[in-house]
Amino acid sequence: MDRFIIRGGQQLFGEVRVSGAKNAALPILAATLMVPGKVRIENLPHLNDVTTMLQLLGRMGVDVLLDDTGSVELDATRLSSVVAPYDLVRTMRASIVVLGPLLARAHEAEVSLPGGCAIGARPVNLHIDALERLGVEFEVTDGYIKGRAPDGLIGGKVIFEKVTVTGTENILMASVLARGESIIENAACEPEVSDLANCLVAFGAKIDGIGTDTLRIEGVPELSGGVHRVIPDRIEAGTFLVAVAATRGSCTLTHCEPRHMGAILLKLQEAGALVECGEDFVRLDMEGRRPRAVNISTAEYPGFATDMQAQFVALNAIAEGNGRITETIFENRMMHIPEIQRMGALIDLQGATAYLTGIEVLQGAPVMSTDLRASASLVLAGLVADGETIVDRVYHIDRGYERIEEKLRRLGANIERVRM
Ligand code: UD1
């Protein structure tokens, strides 16, 4: 099991190239299950979750050809299995996004109940309810969700009672090959959902309302091959900006999409950062100043992303003043708090709200990753701590960040990976 050893105290300066978005890449790869032909997906991030998804597709009979430019060619003409087995799904909860495509293409699917990040209960009831509206019958046996639509999927109206990102993606993918029209209301508007929708359109799907909370899909009999380039990862981008702001440095992010980062950039400006955006870059400069504490409440897009919450806890821990951070999307997504407290942070956690009193500097300590974004916040805390911080179980961070220690080192951080 790998760990990171971080010696804090370096200001970060330089340039970071942002990778493709994990949360867009995963459903897009799953969508290729629906295409009986060759497709090419570009700008894939090199991440464990992406490898897991490619393995999953391979087990289902998809031909997968990766090249070293971050592109992959897939051909699902000879789909041979509709089973997503436990050994792969348990490492990646997002495997659930194969459910919609398998039902659409093969009219049946068996997906192990998901594992992945240990943040709250994370049920899939909304996915199931919505797919039932399109004519799928489900049973849950032996730890598997088994769905069948013997007569194929039939277009229908789905109103999500709660916004769900992968739930919206599953129904969107299923609707694309359903007979007739489908309407999805209270759909997630996250850029990753829109990227999936744009990819499906490139493969021949008919979708209106992309980017809004109402998606209208006119089912088509078949999809065909095409090319799609995955959008930049706004969460990776945001994580690096927070790292630089916390260390009072300056940087330029390249290959990013500032239009997807509005809420994050606003909070960084509130924290005192000078921010300048171009078509595909962001410059941030703290001019050597200590950040100011900010108040944050997570929300669905375009609100402040829950996937950036933990990183701002690390920022507030060393900021000037008091900041309040409230998690509204997931229960139990505050597991980084006790770890950061062990580094000296002054945090009063009351329910889903963390009240922070900023201190000048944290103290290095051995800490434990619990989930993907929590691990990122521990790395950031290590960068602004006195002495040595050891972050254990970095396999969590490898699920979502491409070579984070190399990118941080290029900015001047003192961080190394140690294989145990
Ligand atoms: C996706 C992202 C994740 C991000 C999250 C919220 C991927 C692969 N992951 O996760 O990084 O943190 O969106 O932006 O894209 N819920 C139910 N029943 C369901 C489904 C969800 O109650 O059937 C609840 C969840 O427990 C949670 C809320 O709805 O409280 C939102 O979850 P959801 O948007 O579904 O998150 P994911 O799609 O799993």
Tab-separated table of C-alpha atoms and ligand atoms in Angstrom:
chain	number	residue	atom	x	y	z
A	1	MET	CA	0.000	0.000	0.000
A	2	ASP	CA	1.496	3.350	-1.036
A	3	ARG	CA	1.799	6.379	1.182
A	4	PHE	CA	2.840	9.980	0.636
A	5	ILE	CA	5.521	11.671	2.688
A	6	ILE	CA	5.102	15.434	2.576
A	7	ARG	CA	7.374	18.058	4.059
A	8	GLY	CA	5.283	21.179	4.218
A	9	GLY	CA	6.156	24.829	3.977
A	10	GLN	CA	6.981	25.278	0.284
A	11	GLN	CA	5.116	27.949	-1.646
A	12	LEU	CA	3.806	26.509	-4.914
A	13	PHE	CA	4.538	28.250	-8.227
A	14	GLY	CA	4.273	27.228	-11.855
A	15	GLU	CA	2.055	25.584	-14.405
A	16	VAL	CA	-0.256	22.580	-14.174
A	17	ARG	CA	-1.884	20.769	-17.073
A	18	VAL	CA	-5.386	19.655	-16.118
A	19	SER	CA	-6.376	16.093	-17.041
A	20	GLY	CA	-9.636	14.815	-18.474
A	21	ALA	CA	-12.570	14.620	-16.061
A	22	LYS	CA	-12.943	11.297	-14.260
A	23	ASN	CA	-16.655	11.794	-13.678
A	24	ALA	CA	-17.246	12.454	-17.369
A	25	ALA	CA	-14.928	9.698	-18.604
A	26	LEU	CA	-16.601	6.913	-16.595
A	27	PRO	CA	-20.175	7.278	-17.932
A	28	ILE	CA	-18.850	8.014	-21.429
A	29	LEU	CA	-16.858	4.760	-21.413
A	30	ALA	CA	-19.977	2.946	-20.171
A	31	ALA	CA	-22.006	4.522	-22.989
A	32	THR	CA	-19.778	2.816	-25.556
A	33	LEU	CA	-21.476	-0.469	-24.519
A	34	MET	CA	-24.450	0.763	-26.540
A	35	VAL	CA	-22.540	1.205	-29.789
A	36	PRO	CA	-22.133	-1.771	-32.139
A	37	GLY	CA	-19.102	-0.269	-33.851
A	38	LYS	CA	-15.818	1.555	-33.308
A	39	VAL	CA	-15.682	4.664	-31.128
A	40	ARG	CA	-12.757	6.788	-30.030
A	41	ILE	CA	-12.619	8.597	-26.689
A	42	GLU	CA	-9.895	11.214	-26.215
A	43	ASN	CA	-8.429	13.020	-23.204
A	44	LEU	CA	-8.947	10.112	-20.808
A	45	PRO	CA	-7.214	10.616	-17.467
A	46	HIS	CA	-4.789	7.875	-16.336
A	47	LEU	CA	-6.621	6.842	-13.192
A	48	ASN	CA	-7.376	3.624	-11.369
A	49	ASP	CA	-11.115	4.190	-11.800
A	50	VAL	CA	-10.683	4.499	-15.567
A	51	THR	CA	-8.625	1.288	-15.642
A	52	THR	CA	-11.347	-0.452	-13.627
A	53	MET	CA	-14.013	0.714	-16.081
A	54	LEU	CA	-11.947	-0.483	-19.063
A	55	GLN	CA	-11.494	-3.867	-17.341
A	56	LEU	CA	-15.219	-4.033	-16.739
A	57	LEU	CA	-15.926	-3.343	-20.418
A	58	GLY	CA	-13.284	-5.899	-21.436
A	59	ARG	CA	-15.024	-8.578	-19.333
A	60	MET	CA	-18.243	-7.801	-21.204
A	61	GLY	CA	-16.614	-8.521	-24.551
A	62	VAL	CA	-15.708	-4.964	-25.581
A	63	ASP	CA	-12.464	-4.666	-27.601
A	64	VAL	CA	-10.344	-2.025	-25.892
A	65	LEU	CA	-7.280	-0.465	-27.508
A	66	LEU	CA	-5.484	2.169	-25.431
A	67	ASP	CA	-2.782	4.381	-26.900
A	68	ASP	CA	-0.240	6.448	-25.025
A	69	THR	CA	-1.828	9.796	-25.886
A	70	GLY	CA	-4.714	9.212	-23.464
A	71	SER	CA	-7.104	8.029	-26.176
A	72	VAL	CA	-8.896	4.725	-26.363
A	73	GLU	CA	-10.654	2.911	-29.170
A	74	LEU	CA	-13.524	0.690	-28.142
A	75	ASP	CA	-15.682	-1.698	-30.097
A	76	ALA	CA	-18.673	-3.295	-28.390
A	77	THR	CA	-19.933	-5.096	-31.498
A	78	ARG	CA	-19.389	-8.470	-29.826
A	79	LEU	CA	-20.958	-7.792	-26.430
A	80	SER	CA	-20.804	-11.162	-24.670
A	81	SER	CA	-21.794	-10.534	-21.044
A	82	VAL	CA	-24.202	-8.269	-19.195
A	83	VAL	CA	-22.691	-8.897	-15.765
A	84	ALA	CA	-20.725	-6.319	-13.763
A	85	PRO	CA	-19.100	-8.572	-11.143
A	86	TYR	CA	-18.470	-7.793	-7.483
A	87	ASP	CA	-14.660	-7.920	-7.689
A	88	LEU	CA	-14.616	-4.857	-9.975
A	89	VAL	CA	-17.719	-2.998	-8.786
A	90	ARG	CA	-16.613	-3.091	-5.135
A	91	THR	CA	-13.598	-0.917	-5.936
A	92	MET	CA	-15.632	1.617	-7.876
A	93	ARG	CA	-19.146	2.633	-7.034
A	94	ALA	CA	-19.528	4.455	-10.364
A	95	SER	CA	-19.681	1.022	-12.075
A	96	ILE	CA	-23.430	1.435	-11.619
A	97	VAL	CA	-23.372	3.556	-14.804
A	98	VAL	CA	-23.181	0.380	-16.911
A	99	LEU	CA	-26.745	-0.463	-15.816
A	100	GLY	CA	-28.530	1.947	-18.200
A	101	PRO	CA	-26.393	1.139	-21.277
A	102	LEU	CA	-26.647	-2.656	-20.793
A	103	LEU	CA	-30.428	-2.484	-20.420
A	104	ALA	CA	-30.656	-0.257	-23.494
A	105	ARG	CA	-28.499	-2.475	-25.681
A	106	ALA	CA	-29.162	-6.016	-24.366
A	107	HIS	CA	-32.432	-5.494	-22.441
A	108	GLU	CA	-30.861	-7.129	-19.411
A	109	ALA	CA	-28.140	-6.379	-16.868
A	110	GLU	CA	-26.709	-7.729	-13.636
A	111	VAL	CA	-24.704	-5.275	-11.591
A	112	SER	CA	-23.234	-6.049	-8.202
A	113	LEU	CA	-24.388	-3.678	-5.475
A	114	PRO	CA	-21.786	-0.903	-5.445
A	115	GLY	CA	-18.841	-0.249	-3.145
A	116	GLY	CA	-16.388	2.644	-3.677
A	117	CYS	CA	-16.076	5.739	-1.500
A	118	ALA	CA	-17.304	5.219	2.046
A	119	ILE	CA	-19.285	8.449	2.170
A	120	GLY	CA	-22.690	7.814	3.625
A	121	ALA	CA	-25.156	5.183	2.551
A	122	ARG	CA	-25.104	6.159	-1.167
A	123	PRO	CA	-28.118	4.142	-2.315
A	124	VAL	CA	-29.168	3.536	-5.954
A	125	ASN	CA	-32.940	3.514	-5.377
A	126	LEU	CA	-33.468	6.557	-7.623
A	127	HIS	CA	-31.715	4.806	-10.538
A	128	ILE	CA	-33.935	1.754	-10.098
A	129	ASP	CA	-37.203	3.725	-9.727
A	130	ALA	CA	-36.456	5.745	-12.846
A	131	LEU	CA	-35.498	2.710	-14.959
A	132	GLU	CA	-38.739	1.035	-13.878
A	133	ARG	CA	-40.549	3.981	-15.480
A	134	LEU	CA	-38.961	2.915	-18.776
A	135	GLY	CA	-40.299	-0.625	-18.440
A	136	VAL	CA	-37.460	-2.417	-16.636
A	137	GLU	CA	-38.292	-5.080	-14.019
A	138	PHE	CA	-35.800	-5.465	-11.187
A	139	GLU	CA	-34.935	-7.965	-8.519
A	140	VAL	CA	-32.104	-7.779	-6.036
A	141	THR	CA	-30.664	-11.215	-5.259
A	142	ASP	CA	-27.271	-12.503	-4.107
A	143	GLY	CA	-25.927	-8.960	-3.832
A	144	TYR	CA	-26.751	-8.206	-7.479
A	145	ILE	CA	-29.251	-5.813	-9.041
A	146	LYS	CA	-30.794	-7.780	-11.888
A	147	GLY	CA	-32.821	-5.848	-14.466
A	148	ARG	CA	-34.759	-7.141	-17.461
A	149	ALA	CA	-36.882	-5.479	-20.120
A	150	PRO	CA	-37.922	-8.428	-22.319
A	151	ASP	CA	-39.783	-6.189	-24.771
A	152	GLY	CA	-37.131	-3.488	-24.830
A	153	LEU	CA	-37.240	-0.100	-23.135
A	154	ILE	CA	-40.199	2.206	-23.635
A	155	GLY	CA	-39.802	5.981	-23.436
A	156	GLY	CA	-41.377	7.577	-20.366
A	157	LYS	CA	-41.342	10.555	-18.032
A	158	VAL	CA	-39.018	10.542	-15.063
A	159	ILE	CA	-39.123	13.203	-12.360
A	160	PHE	CA	-36.226	12.745	-9.976
A	161	GLU	CA	-37.263	13.565	-6.406
A	162	LYS	CA	-33.633	14.406	-5.676
A	163	VAL	CA	-30.887	15.496	-8.066
A	164	THR	CA	-28.601	12.565	-8.788
A	165	VAL	CA	-25.646	12.749	-11.156
A	166	THR	CA	-25.078	9.076	-12.033
A	167	GLY	CA	-28.843	8.476	-11.739
A	168	THR	CA	-29.468	11.089	-14.449
A	169	GLU	CA	-26.686	9.556	-16.545
A	170	ASN	CA	-28.127	6.043	-16.282
A	171	ILE	CA	-31.610	7.146	-17.355
A	172	LEU	CA	-30.256	9.360	-20.093
A	173	MET	CA	-28.292	6.457	-21.572
A	174	ALA	CA	-31.225	4.064	-21.251
A	175	SER	CA	-33.623	6.557	-22.912
A	176	VAL	CA	-31.432	7.031	-25.939
A	177	LEU	CA	-32.346	3.584	-27.323
A	178	ALA	CA	-35.874	3.413	-25.825
A	179	ARG	CA	-38.935	3.432	-28.108
A	180	GLY	CA	-40.472	6.907	-28.312
A	181	GLU	CA	-39.843	10.036	-26.275
A	182	SER	CA	-38.475	10.272	-22.745
A	183	ILE	CA	-38.432	13.319	-20.502
A	184	ILE	CA	-36.142	13.620	-17.488
A	185	GLU	CA	-37.108	16.361	-15.048
A	186	ASN	CA	-35.008	17.596	-12.150
A	187	ALA	CA	-32.042	16.186	-14.055
A	188	ALA	CA	-28.531	16.899	-12.764
A	189	CYS	CA	-26.961	19.830	-14.699
A	190	GLU	CA	-23.341	18.970	-13.862
A	191	PRO	CA	-20.958	19.577	-16.807
A	192	GLU	CA	-20.100	15.862	-16.732
A	193	VAL	CA	-23.755	15.006	-17.484
A	194	SER	CA	-23.709	17.457	-20.400
A	195	ASP	CA	-20.448	15.971	-21.652
A	196	LEU	CA	-22.035	12.519	-21.671
A	197	ALA	CA	-25.082	13.918	-23.497
A	198	ASN	CA	-22.869	15.601	-26.109
A	199	CYS	CA	-20.978	12.344	-26.573
A	200	LEU	CA	-24.247	10.424	-27.064
A	201	VAL	CA	-25.306	13.005	-29.661
A	202	ALA	CA	-21.982	12.443	-31.452
A	203	PHE	CA	-22.925	8.742	-31.576
A	204	GLY	CA	-26.337	9.551	-33.124
A	205	ALA	CA	-28.619	10.119	-30.100
A	206	LYS	CA	-31.329	12.803	-30.155
A	207	ILE	CA	-31.265	14.875	-26.958
A	208	ASP	CA	-32.686	18.337	-26.272
A	209	GLY	CA	-32.146	20.520	-23.214
A	210	ILE	CA	-28.489	19.594	-22.635
A	211	GLY	CA	-27.138	21.634	-19.706
A	212	THR	CA	-30.629	22.244	-18.243
A	213	ASP	CA	-32.620	20.317	-15.647
A	214	THR	CA	-35.066	18.995	-18.253
A	215	LEU	CA	-33.744	16.563	-20.823
A	216	ARG	CA	-35.913	15.398	-23.742
A	217	ILE	CA	-34.758	12.320	-25.564
A	218	GLU	CA	-36.187	10.940	-28.785
A	219	GLY	CA	-35.227	7.267	-28.885
A	220	VAL	CA	-33.295	6.020	-31.927
A	221	PRO	CA	-33.048	2.359	-33.040
A	222	GLU	CA	-29.238	2.246	-32.992
A	223	LEU	CA	-26.150	4.320	-32.242
A	224	SER	CA	-23.115	4.364	-34.475
A	225	GLY	CA	-19.422	5.079	-34.000
A	226	GLY	CA	-17.916	8.484	-33.444
A	227	VAL	CA	-15.209	10.449	-31.666
A	228	HIS	CA	-15.509	12.365	-28.420
A	229	ARG	CA	-13.066	14.359	-26.312
A	230	VAL	CA	-13.639	14.286	-22.538
A	231	ILE	CA	-13.948	17.703	-20.821
A	232	PRO	CA	-11.239	18.881	-18.392
A	233	ASP	CA	-11.545	17.874	-14.741
A	234	ARG	CA	-12.902	20.876	-12.810
A	235	ILE	CA	-12.311	19.123	-9.474
A	236	GLU	CA	-8.667	18.325	-10.200
A	237	ALA	CA	-8.271	21.925	-11.396
A	238	GLY	CA	-9.917	23.284	-8.245
A	239	THR	CA	-7.782	21.077	-5.998
A	240	PHE	CA	-4.556	22.481	-7.483
A	241	LEU	CA	-5.833	26.054	-7.181
A	242	VAL	CA	-6.593	25.506	-3.488
A	243	ALA	CA	-3.145	23.948	-2.967
A	244	VAL	CA	-1.503	27.017	-4.506
A	245	ALA	CA	-3.740	29.476	-2.626
A	246	ALA	CA	-3.118	27.737	0.706
A	247	THR	CA	0.672	27.984	0.193
A	248	ARG	CA	0.376	31.679	-0.821
A	249	GLY	CA	1.805	30.922	-4.279
A	250	SER	CA	0.772	31.525	-7.874
A	251	CYS	CA	0.095	29.269	-10.844
A	252	THR	CA	-1.417	28.860	-14.277
A	253	LEU	CA	-3.701	25.942	-14.994
A	254	THR	CA	-3.727	24.960	-18.642
A	255	HIS	CA	-6.134	22.740	-20.640
A	256	CYS	CA	-8.967	23.567	-18.254
A	257	GLU	CA	-12.511	24.882	-18.636
A	258	PRO	CA	-12.973	27.983	-16.440
A	259	ARG	CA	-16.691	28.175	-17.368
A	260	HIS	CA	-17.277	25.020	-15.313
A	261	MET	CA	-15.500	26.439	-12.268
A	262	GLY	CA	-17.567	29.512	-11.396
A	263	ALA	CA	-18.441	28.672	-7.776
A	264	ILE	CA	-14.909	27.474	-6.987
A	265	LEU	CA	-13.237	30.557	-8.491
A	266	LEU	CA	-15.621	32.860	-6.622
A	267	LYS	CA	-14.647	31.306	-3.284
A	268	LEU	CA	-10.943	31.563	-4.128
A	269	GLN	CA	-11.420	35.254	-4.921
A	270	GLU	CA	-13.256	35.699	-1.627
A	271	ALA	CA	-10.237	34.050	0.006
A	272	GLY	CA	-8.072	36.814	-1.458
A	273	ALA	CA	-6.747	35.223	-4.646
A	274	LEU	CA	-6.318	37.236	-7.815
A	275	VAL	CA	-7.909	35.144	-10.531
A	276	GLU	CA	-7.708	35.638	-14.284
A	277	CYS	CA	-9.444	33.352	-16.755
A	278	GLY	CA	-8.940	32.756	-20.465
A	279	GLU	CA	-10.621	30.388	-22.901
A	280	ASP	CA	-8.811	27.332	-21.489
A	281	PHE	CA	-6.613	28.596	-18.679
A	282	VAL	CA	-6.849	30.035	-15.168
A	283	ARG	CA	-4.175	32.112	-13.439
A	284	LEU	CA	-4.219	32.432	-9.685
A	285	ASP	CA	-1.961	34.635	-7.614
A	286	MET	CA	-1.995	35.072	-3.823
A	287	GLU	CA	0.797	37.670	-4.026
A	288	GLY	CA	2.277	36.022	-0.956
A	289	ARG	CA	-0.768	36.746	1.201
A	290	ARG	CA	-2.371	34.415	3.710
A	291	PRO	CA	-5.846	33.328	2.509
A	292	ARG	CA	-8.949	34.639	4.262
A	293	ALA	CA	-11.468	32.125	5.640
A	294	VAL	CA	-14.618	31.578	3.556
A	295	ASN	CA	-18.112	30.228	4.222
A	296	ILE	CA	-19.290	27.415	1.973
A	297	SER	CA	-22.406	25.330	1.602
A	298	THR	CA	-22.250	22.535	-0.967
A	299	ALA	CA	-24.969	22.353	-3.626
A	300	GLU	CA	-25.798	20.808	-6.960
A	301	TYR	CA	-24.214	22.452	-10.024
A	302	PRO	CA	-23.875	25.365	-10.609
A	303	GLY	CA	-23.559	25.579	-6.810
A	304	PHE	CA	-20.396	24.733	-4.903
A	305	ALA	CA	-19.360	21.108	-5.628
A	306	THR	CA	-19.345	18.644	-2.746
A	307	ASP	CA	-16.186	17.194	-4.325
A	308	MET	CA	-14.354	20.457	-3.430
A	309	GLN	CA	-15.607	20.681	0.153
A	310	ALA	CA	-12.751	18.822	1.876
A	311	GLN	CA	-10.085	20.873	0.078
A	312	PHE	CA	-11.612	24.119	1.378
A	313	VAL	CA	-11.588	22.692	4.909
A	314	ALA	CA	-7.803	22.464	4.541
A	315	LEU	CA	-7.695	26.042	3.212
A	316	ASN	CA	-9.843	27.421	6.035
A	317	ALA	CA	-7.711	25.566	8.600
A	318	ILE	CA	-4.779	27.902	7.864
A	319	ALA	CA	-6.753	30.965	6.747
A	320	GLU	CA	-7.180	34.266	8.548
A	321	GLY	CA	-10.476	34.403	10.453
A	322	ASN	CA	-13.384	32.033	10.973
A	323	GLY	CA	-15.019	29.990	8.232
A	324	ARG	CA	-18.044	27.721	8.157
A	325	ILE	CA	-18.351	24.747	5.809
A	326	THR	CA	-21.636	22.860	5.417
A	327	GLU	CA	-22.063	19.598	3.523
A	328	THR	CA	-25.572	19.235	2.112
A	329	ILE	CA	-25.227	16.491	-0.531
A	330	PHE	CA	-23.806	13.494	1.342
A	331	GLU	CA	-24.124	12.311	4.925
A	332	ASN	CA	-20.896	11.310	6.579
A	333	ARG	CA	-18.636	13.296	4.257
A	334	MET	CA	-16.633	14.915	7.047
A	335	MET	CA	-14.199	12.104	7.738
A	336	HIS	CA	-11.229	14.323	6.929
A	337	ILE	CA	-12.081	16.563	9.906
A	338	PRO	CA	-10.666	14.353	12.711
A	339	GLU	CA	-7.504	13.796	10.655
A	340	ILE	CA	-6.963	17.522	10.043
A	341	GLN	CA	-7.706	18.160	13.736
A	342	ARG	CA	-4.827	15.799	14.528
A	343	MET	CA	-2.652	18.253	12.606
A	344	GLY	CA	-3.677	21.033	14.988
A	345	ALA	CA	-6.619	22.537	13.081
A	346	LEU	CA	-9.250	24.236	15.231
A	347	ILE	CA	-12.533	22.759	14.050
A	348	ASP	CA	-15.830	22.418	15.821
A	349	LEU	CA	-17.909	19.880	13.893
A	350	GLN	CA	-21.627	20.174	14.536
A	351	GLY	CA	-23.641	17.784	12.423
A	352	ALA	CA	-22.869	18.512	8.789
A	353	THR	CA	-21.256	21.896	9.509
A	354	ALA	CA	-17.608	22.459	10.354
A	355	TYR	CA	-16.779	25.729	12.137
A	356	LEU	CA	-13.119	26.555	11.617
A	357	THR	CA	-10.860	29.046	13.314
A	358	GLY	CA	-7.831	29.547	11.115
A	359	ILE	CA	-4.336	29.145	12.559
A	360	GLU	CA	-1.026	30.233	10.953
A	361	VAL	CA	0.362	26.773	10.402
A	362	LEU	CA	-0.613	23.116	10.893
A	363	GLN	CA	1.647	20.477	12.427
A	364	GLY	CA	2.775	17.480	10.350
A	365	ALA	CA	1.371	14.126	11.514
A	366	PRO	CA	0.606	10.630	10.239
A	367	VAL	CA	-2.926	10.723	8.814
A	368	MET	CA	-5.193	8.253	7.075
A	369	SER	CA	-7.135	8.684	3.838
A	370	THR	CA	-10.752	7.621	4.038
A	371	ASP	CA	-12.137	8.606	0.660
A	372	LEU	CA	-11.003	10.253	-2.523
A	373	ARG	CA	-11.572	13.947	-1.808
A	374	ALA	CA	-10.786	13.568	1.916
A	375	SER	CA	-7.354	12.289	0.880
A	376	ALA	CA	-6.827	15.316	-1.313
A	377	SER	CA	-7.545	17.600	1.634
A	378	LEU	CA	-4.979	15.728	3.760
A	379	VAL	CA	-2.335	16.228	1.075
A	380	LEU	CA	-3.172	19.957	1.005
A	381	ALA	CA	-2.983	20.102	4.789
A	382	GLY	CA	0.428	18.406	4.620
A	383	LEU	CA	1.671	21.069	2.209
A	384	VAL	CA	0.925	23.815	4.749
A	385	ALA	CA	2.119	21.934	7.839
A	386	ASP	CA	5.363	22.268	9.738
A	387	GLY	CA	7.437	19.100	9.491
A	388	GLU	CA	6.521	15.753	8.025
A	389	THR	CA	3.049	14.499	7.170
A	390	ILE	CA	2.525	10.880	6.175
A	391	VAL	CA	-0.683	10.271	4.262
A	392	ASP	CA	-1.568	6.580	4.313
A	393	ARG	CA	-3.803	4.625	1.916
A	394	VAL	CA	-3.227	6.863	-1.072
A	395	TYR	CA	-4.991	4.320	-3.287
A	396	HIS	CA	-8.047	6.476	-2.612
A	397	ILE	CA	-6.345	9.487	-4.189
A	398	ASP	CA	-5.089	7.457	-7.166
A	399	ARG	CA	-8.709	6.716	-8.049
A	400	GLY	CA	-9.290	10.347	-8.933
A	401	TYR	CA	-6.021	12.231	-9.434
A	402	GLU	CA	-3.500	11.568	-12.191
A	403	ARG	CA	0.012	11.462	-10.687
A	404	ILE	CA	-0.885	14.133	-8.127
A	405	GLU	CA	2.527	13.963	-6.439
A	406	GLU	CA	4.369	14.546	-9.736
A	407	LYS	CA	2.179	17.511	-10.607
A	408	LEU	CA	2.644	18.973	-7.113
A	409	ARG	CA	6.405	18.389	-7.231
A	410	ARG	CA	6.583	20.342	-10.475
A	411	LEU	CA	5.036	23.265	-8.571
A	412	GLY	CA	7.757	22.991	-5.934
A	413	ALA	CA	6.096	20.761	-3.342
A	414	ASN	CA	8.185	18.367	-1.301
A	415	ILE	CA	6.141	15.181	-1.626
A	416	GLU	CA	7.185	11.636	-2.360
A	417	ARG	CA	5.422	8.335	-2.846
A	418	VAL	CA	6.731	5.447	-0.808
A	419	ARG	CA	5.783	1.876	-1.676
A	420	MET	CA	5.153	-0.238	1.413
B	1	UD1	C1	-21.558	11.816	-8.459
B	1	UD1	C2	-20.073	11.933	-8.585
B	1	UD1	C3	-19.452	12.302	-7.240
B	1	UD1	C4	-20.113	13.564	-6.677
B	1	UD1	C5	-21.629	13.416	-6.672
B	1	UD1	C6	-22.354	14.690	-6.288
B	1	UD1	C7	-19.549	10.403	-10.369
B	1	UD1	C8	-18.916	9.135	-10.793
B	1	UD1	N1	-19.525	10.680	-9.055
B	1	UD1	O1	-21.824	10.734	-7.538
B	1	UD1	O2	-18.055	12.522	-7.417
B	1	UD1	O3	-19.673	13.771	-5.361
B	1	UD1	O4	-22.108	13.026	-7.975
B	1	UD1	O5	-22.014	15.728	-7.146
B	1	UD1	O6	-20.014	11.182	-11.184
B	1	UD1	N2	-29.017	9.377	-3.793
B	1	UD1	C9	-30.079	8.616	-3.334
B	1	UD1	N3	-30.533	7.594	-4.124
B	1	UD1	C10	-29.989	7.319	-5.343
B	1	UD1	C11	-28.914	8.099	-5.799
B	1	UD1	C12	-28.456	9.141	-4.992
B	1	UD1	O7	-30.598	8.835	-2.249
B	1	UD1	O8	-30.455	6.395	-6.013
B	1	UD1	C13	-28.500	10.471	-2.935
B	1	UD1	C14	-27.062	10.243	-2.512
B	1	UD1	O9	-26.975	9.441	-1.373
B	1	UD1	C15	-26.616	11.669	-2.266
B	1	UD1	C16	-27.367	12.465	-3.342
B	1	UD1	O10	-28.461	11.641	-3.730
B	1	UD1	O11	-27.029	12.090	-1.007
B	1	UD1	C17	-26.574	12.834	-4.560
B	1	UD1	O12	-25.890	11.708	-5.042
B	1	UD1	P1	-25.541	11.499	-6.577
B	1	UD1	O13	-25.650	12.780	-7.320
B	1	UD1	O14	-26.300	10.338	-7.081
B	1	UD1	O15	-24.014	11.091	-6.485
B	1	UD1	P2	-23.268	10.101	-7.454
B	1	UD1	O16	-23.914	10.150	-8.790
B	1	UD1	O17	-23.112	8.797	-6.793
